[in-house]
mmCIF file of C-alpha atoms in Angstrom:
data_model
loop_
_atom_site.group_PDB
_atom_site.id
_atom_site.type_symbol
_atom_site.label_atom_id
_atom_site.label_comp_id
_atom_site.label_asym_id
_atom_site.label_seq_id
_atom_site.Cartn_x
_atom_site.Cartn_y
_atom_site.Cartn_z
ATOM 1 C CA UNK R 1 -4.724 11.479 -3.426
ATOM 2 C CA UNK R 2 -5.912 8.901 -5.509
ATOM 3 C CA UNK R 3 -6.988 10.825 -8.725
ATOM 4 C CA UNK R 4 -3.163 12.287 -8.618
ATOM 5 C CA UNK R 5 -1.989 8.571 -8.994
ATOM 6 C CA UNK R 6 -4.318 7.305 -11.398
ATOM 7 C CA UNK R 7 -5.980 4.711 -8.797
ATOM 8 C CA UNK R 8 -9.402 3.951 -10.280
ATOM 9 C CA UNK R 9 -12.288 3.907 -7.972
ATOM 10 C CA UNK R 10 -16.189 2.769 -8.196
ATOM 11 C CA UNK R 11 -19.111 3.179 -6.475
ATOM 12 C CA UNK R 12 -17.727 1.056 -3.296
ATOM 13 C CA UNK R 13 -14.537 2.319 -3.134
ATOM 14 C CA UNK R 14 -10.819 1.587 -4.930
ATOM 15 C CA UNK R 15 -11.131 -1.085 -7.921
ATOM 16 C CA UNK R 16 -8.688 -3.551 -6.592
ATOM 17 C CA UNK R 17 -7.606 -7.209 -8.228
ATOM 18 C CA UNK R 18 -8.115 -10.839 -6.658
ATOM 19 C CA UNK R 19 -4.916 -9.866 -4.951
ATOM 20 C CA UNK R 20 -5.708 -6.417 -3.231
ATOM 21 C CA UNK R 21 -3.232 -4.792 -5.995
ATOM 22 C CA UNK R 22 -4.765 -1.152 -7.783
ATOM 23 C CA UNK R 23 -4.090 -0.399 -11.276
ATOM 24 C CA UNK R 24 -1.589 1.270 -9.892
ATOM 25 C CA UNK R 25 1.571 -1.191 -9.359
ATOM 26 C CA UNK R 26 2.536 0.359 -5.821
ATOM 27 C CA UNK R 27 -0.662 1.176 -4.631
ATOM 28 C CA UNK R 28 -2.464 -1.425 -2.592
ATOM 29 C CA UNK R 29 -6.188 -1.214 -1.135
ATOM 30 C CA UNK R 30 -7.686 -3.755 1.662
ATOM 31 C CA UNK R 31 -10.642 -3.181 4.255
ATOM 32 C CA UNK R 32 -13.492 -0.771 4.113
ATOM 33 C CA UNK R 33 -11.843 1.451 0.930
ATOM 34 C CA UNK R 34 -11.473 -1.558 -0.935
ATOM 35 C CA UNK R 35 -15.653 -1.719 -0.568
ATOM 36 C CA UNK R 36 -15.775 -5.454 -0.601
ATOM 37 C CA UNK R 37 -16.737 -6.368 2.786
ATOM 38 C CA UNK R 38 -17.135 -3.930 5.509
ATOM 39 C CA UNK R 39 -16.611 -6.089 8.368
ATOM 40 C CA UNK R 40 -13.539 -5.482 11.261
ATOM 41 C CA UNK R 41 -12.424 -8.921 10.734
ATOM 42 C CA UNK R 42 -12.314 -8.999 7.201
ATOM 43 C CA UNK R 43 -10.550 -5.641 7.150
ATOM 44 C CA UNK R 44 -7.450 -7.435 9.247
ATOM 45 C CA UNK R 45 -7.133 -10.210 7.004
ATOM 46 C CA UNK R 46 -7.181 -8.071 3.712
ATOM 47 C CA UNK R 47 -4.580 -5.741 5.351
ATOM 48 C CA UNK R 48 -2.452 -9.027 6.221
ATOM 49 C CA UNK R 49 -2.815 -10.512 2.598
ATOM 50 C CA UNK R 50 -1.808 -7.595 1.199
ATOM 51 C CA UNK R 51 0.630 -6.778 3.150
ATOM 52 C CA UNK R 52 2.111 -10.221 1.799
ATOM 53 C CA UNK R 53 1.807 -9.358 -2.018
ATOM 54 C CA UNK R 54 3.404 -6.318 -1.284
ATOM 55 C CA UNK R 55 6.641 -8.397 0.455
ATOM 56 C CA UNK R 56 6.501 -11.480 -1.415
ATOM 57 C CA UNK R 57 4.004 -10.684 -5.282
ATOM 58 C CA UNK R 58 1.971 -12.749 -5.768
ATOM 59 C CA UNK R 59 1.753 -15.299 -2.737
ATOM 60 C CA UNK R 60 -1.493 -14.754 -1.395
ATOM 61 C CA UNK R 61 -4.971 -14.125 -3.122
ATOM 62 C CA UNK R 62 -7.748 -11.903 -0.811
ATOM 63 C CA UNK R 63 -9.843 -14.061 1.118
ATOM 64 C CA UNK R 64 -13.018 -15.214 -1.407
ATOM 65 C CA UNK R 65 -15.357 -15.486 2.177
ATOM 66 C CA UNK R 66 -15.157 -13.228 5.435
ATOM 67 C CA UNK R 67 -13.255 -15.438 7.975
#
């Protein structure tokens, strides 16, 4: 649950930085959730980028247009 963790949401879903990262420092939030765009395509490459900060901080920002 995210109000347990102190994840802060908004009206299209979990508040997330240029880099898919919560306010939370081990919660990450890509794809529809995330609200930013709600597209299958753009879900995968969120999910990949952050799967990447998670690995290796800091090494890839969220794409800025849906591939």
């Amino acid at each position: 649950r995210l109000d347990e963790v102190g994840a802060k949401t908004g009206p299209k879903g979990i508040i997330v930085d240029a880099r898919l990262r919560t306010n939370v420092d081990w919660v990450y939030a890509a794809g529809d959730c995330a609200g930013r765009y709600l597209f299958t395509h753009s879900a995968a490459a969120e999910a990949a980028t952050a799967l990447r900060n998670m690995f290796f901080p800091g090494s890839a920002p969220a794409p800025g247009l849906v591939p």
